[in-house]
Every structure is written in structure tokens, then in C-alpha cells.
Short mmCIF file of C-alpha atoms in Angstrom, two decimals:
data_model
loop_
_atom_site.label_atom_id
_atom_site.label_comp_id
_atom_site.label_asym_id
_atom_site.label_seq_id
_atom_site.Cartn_x
_atom_site.Cartn_y
_atom_site.Cartn_z
CA UNK M 1 79.94 319.15 -36.15
CA UNK M 2 82.38 316.05 -37.22
CA UNK M 3 81.98 315.15 -40.85
CA UNK M 4 80.11 311.84 -40.19
CA UNK M 5 77.44 313.68 -38.11
CA UNK M 6 76.53 316.09 -40.93
CA UNK M 7 73.10 314.99 -42.57
CA UNK M 8 73.42 313.78 -45.99
CA UNK M 9 71.04 316.15 -47.30
CA UNK M 10 73.34 318.82 -46.20
CA UNK M 11 75.99 317.62 -48.87
CA UNK M 12 73.64 318.32 -51.52
CA UNK M 13 73.62 321.45 -54.24
CA UNK M 14 71.56 324.63 -53.53
CA UNK M 15 71.25 326.95 -56.27
CA UNK M 16 70.43 330.69 -55.73
CA UNK M 17 68.99 333.10 -58.48
CA UNK M 18 70.03 336.50 -57.95
CA UNK M 19 72.85 338.11 -55.89
CA UNK M 20 71.30 341.11 -54.20
CA UNK M 21 70.83 341.40 -50.47
CA UNK M 22 68.71 338.38 -50.02
CA UNK M 23 70.52 336.16 -52.49
CA UNK M 24 74.00 336.75 -50.83
CA UNK M 25 72.35 336.48 -47.43
CA UNK M 26 70.80 333.09 -48.14
CA UNK M 27 74.11 331.79 -49.41
CA UNK M 28 76.00 333.39 -46.31
CA UNK M 29 73.28 331.70 -44.03
CA UNK M 30 73.42 328.29 -45.45
CA UNK M 31 77.26 328.09 -44.74
CA UNK M 32 76.68 329.65 -41.11
CA UNK M 33 74.22 326.89 -40.56
CA UNK M 34 76.20 324.16 -41.52
CA UNK M 35 75.36 323.26 -45.08
CA UNK M 36 78.39 321.70 -46.71
CA UNK M 37 76.94 320.96 -50.27
CA UNK M 38 77.62 322.87 -53.39
CA UNK M 39 76.15 326.60 -53.21
CA UNK M 40 75.81 328.14 -56.66
CA UNK M 41 74.91 331.88 -56.68
CA UNK M 42 73.79 333.09 -60.04
CA UNK M 43 74.21 336.76 -60.91
CA UNK M 44 73.08 338.50 -64.01
CA UNK M 45 75.48 341.29 -63.36
CA UNK M 46 79.29 340.46 -63.77
CA UNK M 47 80.71 342.34 -60.79
CA UNK M 48 80.89 341.48 -57.28
CA UNK M 49 77.34 342.04 -55.63
CA UNK M 50 76.91 345.37 -54.26
CA UNK M 51 74.55 347.43 -52.23
CA UNK M 52 71.93 349.41 -53.88
CA UNK M 53 70.55 352.16 -51.62
CA UNK M 54 73.71 354.14 -52.27
CA UNK M 55 72.93 354.28 -55.94
CA UNK M 56 70.44 356.97 -55.39
CA UNK M 57 72.18 358.84 -52.72
CA UNK M 58 76.00 358.76 -52.05
CA UNK M 59 77.02 357.79 -55.52
CA UNK M 60 75.28 360.62 -57.13
CA UNK M 61 77.08 363.33 -55.15
CA UNK M 62 79.58 365.45 -56.79
CA UNK M 63 83.22 364.25 -56.15
CA UNK M 64 81.78 360.65 -54.72
CA UNK M 65 83.96 357.78 -56.08
CA UNK M 66 82.03 355.76 -58.86
CA UNK M 67 81.89 352.76 -56.52
CA UNK M 68 79.27 351.10 -54.69
CA UNK M 69 79.79 349.28 -51.34
CA UNK M 70 80.06 345.63 -51.76
CA UNK M 71 77.83 343.17 -50.10
CA UNK M 72 80.78 340.83 -49.57
CA UNK M 73 84.11 340.94 -50.85
CA UNK M 74 85.17 338.57 -53.50
CA UNK M 75 87.39 336.88 -50.80
CA UNK M 76 84.13 335.90 -48.77
CA UNK M 77 82.73 334.05 -51.52
CA UNK M 78 85.96 332.09 -52.15
CA UNK M 79 86.68 331.30 -48.33
CA UNK M 80 82.94 330.10 -47.79
CA UNK M 81 83.22 327.89 -51.04
CA UNK M 82 80.16 329.68 -52.54
CA UNK M 83 80.56 329.48 -56.34
CA UNK M 84 79.44 332.72 -58.16
CA UNK M 85 78.62 332.69 -61.64
CA UNK M 86 78.20 336.49 -63.25
CA UNK M 87 76.92 337.97 -66.30
CA UNK M 88 74.70 334.95 -67.05
CA UNK M 89 70.95 334.90 -66.92
CA UNK M 90 68.56 331.92 -66.16
CA UNK M 91 66.57 330.83 -69.14
CA UNK M 92 64.38 328.35 -67.44
CA UNK M 93 63.72 326.04 -64.44
CA UNK M 94 63.26 322.42 -65.05
CA UNK M 95 61.12 321.28 -62.19
CA UNK M 96 60.86 317.83 -62.88
CA UNK M 97 64.50 317.23 -63.58
CA UNK M 98 65.36 319.73 -60.48
CA UNK M 99 67.86 321.94 -62.56
CA UNK M 100 68.34 325.38 -64.05
CA UNK M 101 69.47 326.18 -67.57
CA UNK M 102 71.51 329.00 -68.05
CA UNK M 103 71.97 331.40 -70.99
CA UNK M 104 75.17 329.80 -72.08
CA UNK M 105 73.47 326.36 -72.21
CA UNK M 106 74.79 324.93 -69.05
CA UNK M 107 72.55 323.01 -66.79
CA UNK M 108 72.92 323.08 -63.10
CA UNK M 109 71.11 320.43 -60.76
CA UNK M 110 69.59 321.61 -57.50
CA UNK M 111 68.49 319.88 -54.35
CA UNK M 112 66.77 323.24 -53.08
CA UNK M 113 66.42 326.22 -55.51
CA UNK M 114 66.09 329.89 -54.00
CA UNK M 115 64.89 332.64 -56.26
CA UNK M 116 66.08 335.93 -55.14
CA UNK M 117 65.66 337.89 -58.46
CA UNK M 118 64.37 341.36 -56.93
CA UNK M 119 62.68 343.89 -58.69
CA UNK M 120 63.28 346.27 -61.68
CA UNK M 121 62.38 349.70 -62.47
CA UNK M 122 58.96 350.06 -63.85
CA UNK M 123 59.24 351.09 -67.37
CA UNK M 124 57.80 354.13 -68.83
CA UNK M 125 55.48 353.15 -71.56
CA UNK M 126 54.58 356.64 -73.08
CA UNK M 127 55.55 357.61 -76.96
CA UNK M 128 59.32 358.78 -76.87
CA UNK M 129 60.17 356.70 -73.62
CA UNK M 130 62.93 355.03 -75.70
CA UNK M 131 64.57 358.46 -76.54
CA UNK M 132 68.12 358.83 -75.28
CA UNK M 133 68.15 360.90 -72.17
CA UNK M 134 65.35 358.93 -70.69
CA UNK M 135 66.58 357.03 -67.79
CA UNK M 136 65.77 354.65 -65.05
CA UNK M 137 67.77 354.12 -61.67
CA UNK M 138 68.17 350.38 -60.61
CA UNK M 139 71.66 349.22 -61.19
CA UNK M 140 75.09 350.62 -60.92
CA UNK M 141 75.45 351.31 -64.56
CA UNK M 142 72.03 353.29 -64.33
CA UNK M 143 73.52 355.19 -61.31
CA UNK M 144 76.73 356.11 -63.23
CA UNK M 145 74.97 357.20 -66.43
CA UNK M 146 72.63 359.49 -64.37
CA UNK M 147 75.78 361.01 -62.52
CA UNK M 148 77.41 361.79 -65.89
CA UNK M 149 74.38 363.77 -67.08
CA UNK M 150 73.58 365.55 -63.83
CA UNK M 151 75.59 368.60 -64.73
CA UNK M 152 75.17 372.32 -63.68
CA UNK M 153 72.18 373.96 -65.58
CA UNK M 154 70.89 370.62 -66.91
CA UNK M 155 67.13 370.69 -67.09
CA UNK M 156 66.04 367.51 -65.27
CA UNK M 157 62.40 366.34 -65.41
CA UNK M 158 61.92 363.73 -62.54
CA UNK M 159 58.57 361.42 -63.18
CA UNK M 160 57.25 360.37 -59.86
CA UNK M 161 57.85 361.76 -56.25
CA UNK M 162 58.57 358.70 -54.34
CA UNK M 163 61.80 357.71 -52.62
CA UNK M 164 64.03 357.36 -55.69
CA UNK M 165 62.59 360.22 -57.52
CA UNK M 166 63.13 362.51 -54.58
CA UNK M 167 66.65 361.18 -53.58
CA UNK M 168 67.50 362.11 -57.24
CA UNK M 169 66.02 365.45 -57.29
CA UNK M 170 67.91 366.36 -54.05
CA UNK M 171 71.15 365.15 -55.80
CA UNK M 172 70.40 366.90 -59.06
CA UNK M 173 69.70 370.44 -57.08
CA UNK M 174 72.87 369.97 -55.22
CA UNK M 175 74.72 369.82 -58.39
CA UNK M 176 73.07 372.80 -59.87
CA UNK M 177 70.57 371.26 -62.15
CA UNK M 178 67.16 372.67 -62.77
CA UNK M 179 64.98 370.26 -61.27
CA UNK M 180 61.27 369.58 -62.16
CA UNK M 181 59.08 366.63 -60.22
CA UNK M 182 56.08 365.61 -62.16
CA UNK M 183 53.71 363.73 -59.63
CA UNK M 184 50.36 362.22 -60.70
CA UNK M 185 49.05 362.31 -57.04
CA UNK M 186 48.62 365.46 -55.07
CA UNK M 187 51.57 365.19 -52.72
CA UNK M 188 55.07 363.58 -52.51
CA UNK M 189 55.67 359.91 -51.14
CA UNK M 190 51.92 359.52 -50.96
CA UNK M 191 52.27 355.88 -51.07
CA UNK M 192 54.62 355.39 -48.04
CA UNK M 193 53.75 358.36 -45.63
CA UNK M 194 51.21 360.88 -44.42
CA UNK M 195 50.42 364.43 -45.37
CA UNK M 196 52.66 366.15 -42.48
CA UNK M 197 55.56 364.38 -43.73
CA UNK M 198 54.97 364.96 -47.30
CA UNK M 199 54.50 368.63 -46.55
CA UNK M 200 57.65 368.84 -44.64
CA UNK M 201 59.82 367.14 -47.39
CA UNK M 202 58.31 369.30 -50.17
CA UNK M 203 59.06 372.34 -48.46
CA UNK M 204 62.80 371.27 -48.08
CA UNK M 205 62.96 370.61 -51.60
CA UNK M 206 61.33 373.73 -52.77
CA UNK M 207 63.74 375.81 -50.74
CA UNK M 208 66.52 374.12 -52.51
CA UNK M 209 64.94 374.96 -56.17
CA UNK M 210 63.13 372.10 -56.82
CA UNK M 211 59.76 372.66 -58.84
CA UNK M 212 56.61 370.29 -58.18
CA UNK M 213 53.93 369.86 -60.56
CA UNK M 214 51.06 367.71 -58.95
CA UNK M 215 48.32 365.80 -60.81
CA UNK M 216 50.72 365.48 -63.77
CA UNK M 217 49.82 362.56 -66.04
CA UNK M 218 52.76 362.24 -68.41
CA UNK M 219 51.51 361.35 -72.01
CA UNK M 220 54.93 361.51 -74.04
CA UNK M 221 58.45 362.52 -74.19
CA UNK M 222 59.23 364.64 -77.30
CA UNK M 223 62.74 365.26 -78.92
CA UNK M 224 64.57 365.49 -82.24
CA UNK M 225 66.79 362.24 -81.63
CA UNK M 226 66.82 362.76 -77.73
CA UNK M 227 64.63 363.90 -74.95
CA UNK M 228 63.67 367.65 -75.14
CA UNK M 229 60.16 367.95 -73.37
CA UNK M 230 57.74 366.07 -71.31
CA UNK M 231 54.28 366.40 -72.24
CA UNK M 232 51.36 366.19 -69.74
CA UNK M 233 47.61 365.24 -70.24
CA UNK M 234 46.57 368.88 -69.83
CA UNK M 235 48.84 369.89 -72.76
CA UNK M 236 51.67 371.33 -70.79
CA UNK M 237 55.24 370.73 -72.15
CA UNK M 238 58.39 370.95 -69.77
CA UNK M 239 61.91 371.37 -70.99
CA UNK M 240 64.05 368.40 -70.21
CA UNK M 241 67.76 367.51 -70.92
CA UNK M 242 67.38 364.49 -68.75
CA UNK M 243 64.38 362.46 -67.89
CA UNK M 244 64.13 360.17 -64.92
CA UNK M 245 61.41 357.78 -64.77
CA UNK M 246 60.82 356.89 -60.88
CA UNK M 247 57.52 355.30 -61.31
CA UNK M 248 58.21 352.32 -59.04
CA UNK M 249 59.39 348.88 -59.52
CA UNK M 250 58.06 345.50 -60.75
CA UNK M 251 59.02 342.08 -59.20
CA UNK M 252 61.41 340.00 -61.52
CA UNK M 253 58.96 336.78 -61.26
CA UNK M 254 59.04 336.00 -64.98
CA UNK M 255 61.20 332.95 -64.37
CA UNK M 256 58.96 331.57 -61.65
CA UNK M 257 55.82 332.21 -63.50
CA UNK M 258 57.48 330.24 -66.50
CA UNK M 259 57.91 327.42 -64.18
CA UNK M 260 54.54 327.42 -63.22
CA UNK M 261 54.90 328.70 -59.57
CA UNK M 262 52.11 330.75 -58.10
CA UNK M 263 52.61 334.50 -58.37
CA UNK M 264 50.48 337.57 -57.95
CA UNK M 265 52.59 340.79 -58.07
CA UNK M 266 55.16 338.88 -56.69
CA UNK M 267 56.12 335.08 -55.93
CA UNK M 268 53.75 333.65 -53.44
CA UNK M 269 55.66 332.45 -50.25
CA UNK M 270 54.83 331.22 -46.94
CA UNK M 271 56.52 332.05 -43.64
CA UNK M 272 59.45 329.90 -44.54
CA UNK M 273 60.03 331.18 -47.80
CA UNK M 274 58.57 328.24 -49.81
CA UNK M 275 56.66 328.62 -53.08
CA UNK M 276 53.97 326.58 -54.42
CA UNK M 277 56.93 323.98 -55.09
CA UNK M 278 58.03 322.97 -51.61
CA UNK M 279 61.55 322.57 -53.03
CA UNK M 280 61.69 325.82 -54.42
CA UNK M 281 62.14 329.00 -52.15
CA UNK M 282 62.00 332.93 -52.81
CA UNK M 283 63.26 335.82 -51.03
CA UNK M 284 63.32 339.63 -51.06
CA UNK M 285 61.50 342.02 -53.34
CA UNK M 286 60.38 339.44 -55.69
CA UNK M 287 58.33 337.87 -53.10
CA UNK M 288 54.54 338.46 -51.90
CA UNK M 289 53.33 337.03 -48.41
CA UNK M 290 50.94 337.58 -45.66
CA UNK M 291 52.19 339.75 -42.82
CA UNK M 292 52.28 338.18 -39.53
CA UNK M 293 51.60 341.57 -37.96
CA UNK M 294 48.26 342.59 -39.77
CA UNK M 295 47.36 339.53 -41.89
CA UNK M 296 47.63 341.66 -45.00
CA UNK M 297 49.01 340.49 -48.45
CA UNK M 298 52.20 342.41 -49.08
CA UNK M 299 55.36 342.80 -51.05
CA UNK M 300 57.96 344.82 -49.15
CA UNK M 301 60.68 346.60 -50.82
CA UNK M 302 63.27 346.87 -47.93
CA UNK M 303 66.64 345.45 -46.94
CA UNK M 304 65.11 344.26 -43.53
CA UNK M 305 62.73 342.16 -45.32
CA UNK M 306 65.14 340.73 -47.77
CA UNK M 307 67.33 339.73 -44.80
CA UNK M 308 64.70 338.30 -42.63
CA UNK M 309 63.17 336.14 -45.41
CA UNK M 310 66.90 334.92 -46.41
CA UNK M 311 67.37 333.90 -42.78
CA UNK M 312 64.04 332.14 -42.75
CA UNK M 313 64.98 330.37 -46.07
CA UNK M 314 68.45 329.42 -45.04
CA UNK M 315 66.93 328.09 -41.57
CA UNK M 316 64.25 325.93 -43.20
CA UNK M 317 66.64 324.51 -45.85
CA UNK M 318 68.78 323.30 -43.06
CA UNK M 319 66.03 322.15 -40.56
CA UNK M 320 66.70 324.83 -38.16
CA UNK M 321 64.81 327.67 -36.38
CA UNK M 322 65.10 331.25 -37.97
CA UNK M 323 65.84 334.38 -36.14
CA UNK M 324 62.94 336.57 -34.88
CA UNK M 325 62.43 339.06 -37.64
CA UNK M 326 62.49 342.80 -36.91
CA UNK M 327 59.55 344.85 -37.63
CA UNK M 328 60.09 346.01 -41.39
CA UNK M 329 61.80 349.53 -41.48
CA UNK M 330 62.67 351.89 -44.22
CA UNK M 331 64.56 355.10 -44.77
CA UNK M 332 65.30 357.88 -47.23
CA UNK M 333 67.80 360.92 -47.05
CA UNK M 334 66.81 364.10 -48.95
CA UNK M 335 69.00 367.25 -48.67
CA UNK M 336 70.71 365.73 -45.70
CA UNK M 337 67.47 365.04 -43.66
CA UNK M 338 66.71 361.54 -42.82
CA UNK M 339 63.23 360.00 -42.85
CA UNK M 340 63.23 356.61 -41.09
CA UNK M 341 60.12 354.53 -40.90
CA UNK M 342 59.11 351.58 -38.77
CA UNK M 343 56.19 349.39 -39.31
CA UNK M 344 53.61 349.54 -42.58
CA UNK M 345 51.21 352.29 -42.63
CA UNK M 346 47.70 352.01 -43.92
CA UNK M 347 45.88 354.96 -45.26
CA UNK M 348 43.23 354.95 -42.77
CA UNK M 349 45.60 354.94 -39.84
CA UNK M 350 44.96 357.70 -37.30
CA UNK M 351 47.92 360.23 -37.28
CA UNK M 352 49.18 361.78 -34.41
CA UNK M 353 52.22 364.27 -34.96
CA UNK M 354 54.78 364.49 -32.12
CA UNK M 355 56.90 367.65 -32.22
CA UNK M 356 56.66 370.68 -34.42
CA UNK M 357 57.82 369.90 -38.07
CA UNK M 358 59.13 373.60 -38.40
CA UNK M 359 61.73 372.66 -35.92
CA UNK M 360 63.05 370.00 -38.53
CA UNK M 361 62.85 367.31 -36.13
CA UNK M 362 59.57 365.50 -35.20
CA UNK M 363 57.74 362.09 -35.43
CA UNK M 364 54.28 360.94 -36.66
CA UNK M 365 52.91 357.91 -35.11
CA UNK M 366 50.23 355.77 -36.71
CA UNK M 367 47.28 354.00 -34.55
CA UNK M 368 45.04 351.24 -36.00
CA UNK M 369 42.05 350.44 -33.88
CA UNK M 370 44.23 352.21 -31.00
CA UNK M 371 47.20 350.13 -31.38
CA UNK M 372 50.63 351.14 -32.92
CA UNK M 373 51.08 350.14 -36.44
CA UNK M 374 53.86 352.54 -37.68
CA UNK M 375 56.15 355.54 -37.10
CA UNK M 376 57.85 357.86 -39.29
CA UNK M 377 60.96 359.76 -37.43
CA UNK M 378 62.17 362.90 -39.10
CA UNK M 379 65.70 364.54 -38.26
CA UNK M 380 66.02 362.02 -35.13
CA UNK M 381 65.65 358.52 -34.10
CA UNK M 382 64.39 359.25 -30.44
CA UNK M 383 61.10 357.50 -31.22
CA UNK M 384 62.30 354.86 -33.54
CA UNK M 385 63.62 352.04 -31.52
CA UNK M 386 60.83 352.36 -28.95
CA UNK M 387 58.26 352.14 -31.49
CA UNK M 388 59.55 348.91 -33.20
CA UNK M 389 59.16 347.38 -29.77
CA UNK M 390 55.60 348.73 -29.19
CA UNK M 391 54.74 347.70 -32.77
CA UNK M 392 55.80 344.03 -32.28
CA UNK M 393 53.74 344.19 -29.05
CA UNK M 394 50.54 345.47 -30.90
CA UNK M 395 50.66 347.93 -27.92
CA UNK M 396 47.66 350.07 -27.33
CA UNK M 397 48.50 353.74 -27.22
CA UNK M 398 46.96 356.79 -25.38
CA UNK M 399 46.58 359.46 -28.14
CA UNK M 400 46.81 362.23 -25.87
CA UNK M 401 50.23 361.15 -24.36
CA UNK M 402 51.56 360.11 -27.74
CA UNK M 403 50.87 363.84 -29.10
CA UNK M 404 53.13 365.08 -26.24
CA UNK M 405 56.83 364.89 -27.37
CA UNK M 406 57.97 365.55 -23.74
CA UNK M 407 56.58 362.12 -23.10
CA UNK M 408 58.47 359.17 -24.15
CA UNK M 409 56.59 357.16 -26.50
CA UNK M 410 56.73 354.24 -24.06
CA UNK M 411 55.13 356.29 -21.55
CA UNK M 412 51.94 356.53 -24.05
CA UNK M 413 51.57 352.77 -24.19
CA UNK M 414 48.66 351.47 -22.15
CA UNK M 415 49.02 348.65 -19.68
CA UNK M 416 47.12 345.74 -20.74
CA UNK M 417 44.60 344.43 -18.40
CA UNK M 418 44.37 340.67 -17.33
#
């Protein structure tokens, strides 16, 4: 586009708070869509932005390099004219003055502001939670500290049997640790999957020596100077040299709340990523929005959503049309077995198992009022892509056909009548 045809608005500054997947993607998307003004990317961490999923997977493996994959190389930011300020936090947002104030006292004006602050590990609040040896996992530094203490025969207590807790349990068991997982619910990954998948992964972990205690309400971490035991409400005490709190995450919405933006377990945004202040956007794990699929209010912690929202924000700021977003999808790898999920399951969805879990490769499809709402694929992806398309179409499914793994999932879809 010739310089004289560039809208004047596109010469204005955009400030992005947060340099995770979503923040970096907004910056890149703005340049791709022709924004010529200043783009300032603010990162509380000093180093070049990196991917977070490997922190609980590849990085914890014995012999793995102590590096995480970069989201973009430093040269990318230089070539695209994206300014990146690392190691500084945002102290406040001046909405009336359209500026952000940083921890070093500097003030940066914005034409549009994007909040992509992500989430942080939920803090353990019981007595002794601040003892040395009690860890969380959210940053590269967290992962390196955890990797350092996962030594052979270390007694590792993991509080929480979600993705992070189980991925760390797998890594710790592979490094020869004695692993105990304490979970308040009655099965693993209960928030994100159904009983057949939970049972399958619990069995894999048990075969690798991981111990599970369900219905465990942690009441204290005990120790003389550092963590030595985890105590639960029933009076049981579990020896632990290392305690990992894997009890979920909370959105980093404080800066938005302080600025008077509407928040409710996440910054509330519309389909374009706009907050209650039209000139301020938000994207990624920190947001809460209404699902286009089922109309439910939700906060999604996945890269796909972060990237889709980033694209919507960049498109709206530049006055363009965003790409059609994918169906939300998630994954975890535990003991070398991959679970990949498409769609968002509801607890009351009907459950249909395709294949035999004992064979190590199967799928679970979820029907909501007869229509495909989500799918879990274990040890294989043959149903994954077809399911994404069918979920997007809100396809009605024949349960009997869906239960037969010899029939392609698309063959279980009922043809609409007109």
C-alpha cells in the first residue's frame, strides 16, 4: 500500500501488555495487517518471549536442554519494528490520558491498548505454603527450579491431578522420583474429561509407580525450615522433599480491574476482543467471553484461543475481517501417551467410547442434545480433524454408529432434513 493511502489511524501507537502467545500474536498480526504506527510490547520477564507448554513436558526431561522454544526470535521484533520492553511491569492504566505507567516511572501513550497478561498459578494458601521446597509451575524459572530438584528417589507430592500436575508426575516418575498425587476430586483430570479417559490415564501412571490419593483436602505443609510433609484433612501425613501445587490458574486481571474495566474471573470481552472501554482490548487466558458455539460464558486456557483472539483484536484495530477461528482444542502428553481434545465438554454431555481403552488407542465423543460437542482422542488422531468439522457444524450424530470405531466419525453424522 503506498504511504499516502495508509489511514492516519494506522500511524498511531498500540501498546500491548504481555508477551505470551496472545500478546506476540497481536503485535505480529498488526504488522501483517498494515499497521505502521508504534507497537510497544511490554513483558514482565526480561528474556525473549517463549512457549509455555514445553515447561511441564520436554524441558523437565533428563538431559533436555534448559531452554524453551522461542515464540519469535529477537530478529523478528527488530525486523518488524516491534519495540519490546522486558523486565518492567505496568503499574497503572490512565484511561483518561490514554497512557500506561510502568514500574520505572515511564509513561507511554496509546491509541489502542491490548491487555494480554495471561494467568498465573493459583497459590496454595495453607499453613507452610511458603516453605522452601513448595513450588508452582508457570514460568521458565519455575520449570528450571523444579527440574533441579526432581532427582532420583526424591519424594514428590503433587497437589492436583490436572494437566500440569499429571505432566509433572510423569516427568518425575521417569526421573526416578517417588511420586504421590493428592487430588480433592475422585478422579484425575475431572474438570476437563470424562471417567473413561481419567481411568485410562490413572492406570498408566500407576503402572509407572505413581501413587494416587483421591478425596484429599490438603490442610498444611509441615517442615523444619523446608517442606517435609503434606498433611490432609483426615490427619494423614505424606512425606515430601518437593511439593508442587498444581491447583489451576487465575487470570492476571488486576491491572484491568484497577482501571475500572468490567471483570468476572477474567476481563470481559466481546467477539472483537473489546473490553468495556472500546479503545482497550484484551486477549488470551486473561479474558472471559461468550462462546459462539453454545452461548456459554467461558475462560479458555489454550493456545488456539489465545491465537484466535489475537487475530480478532488485530483485525478489529485495523478495520479488517478476522480469520475464521478454529474449534477450541487442547492437548497433554503423559508417559508418552497423547490426549488431544477438540471442543468444550460439559459434565452432563452423553458419552460414547469409540474403540477399546485397553488397546491404548481410542476416542470418546460427547453429544449434547444429540449433537457433537467435543471429542477426546487418546493415542491417535484419526477422529480429531473430522470431529472439529462436525463440532463446527453442530452436526447431529447417530449414537450407535458413533460407537462403532470401524465406521468413520463422519459416517455417524445424520444428514440434515430441509
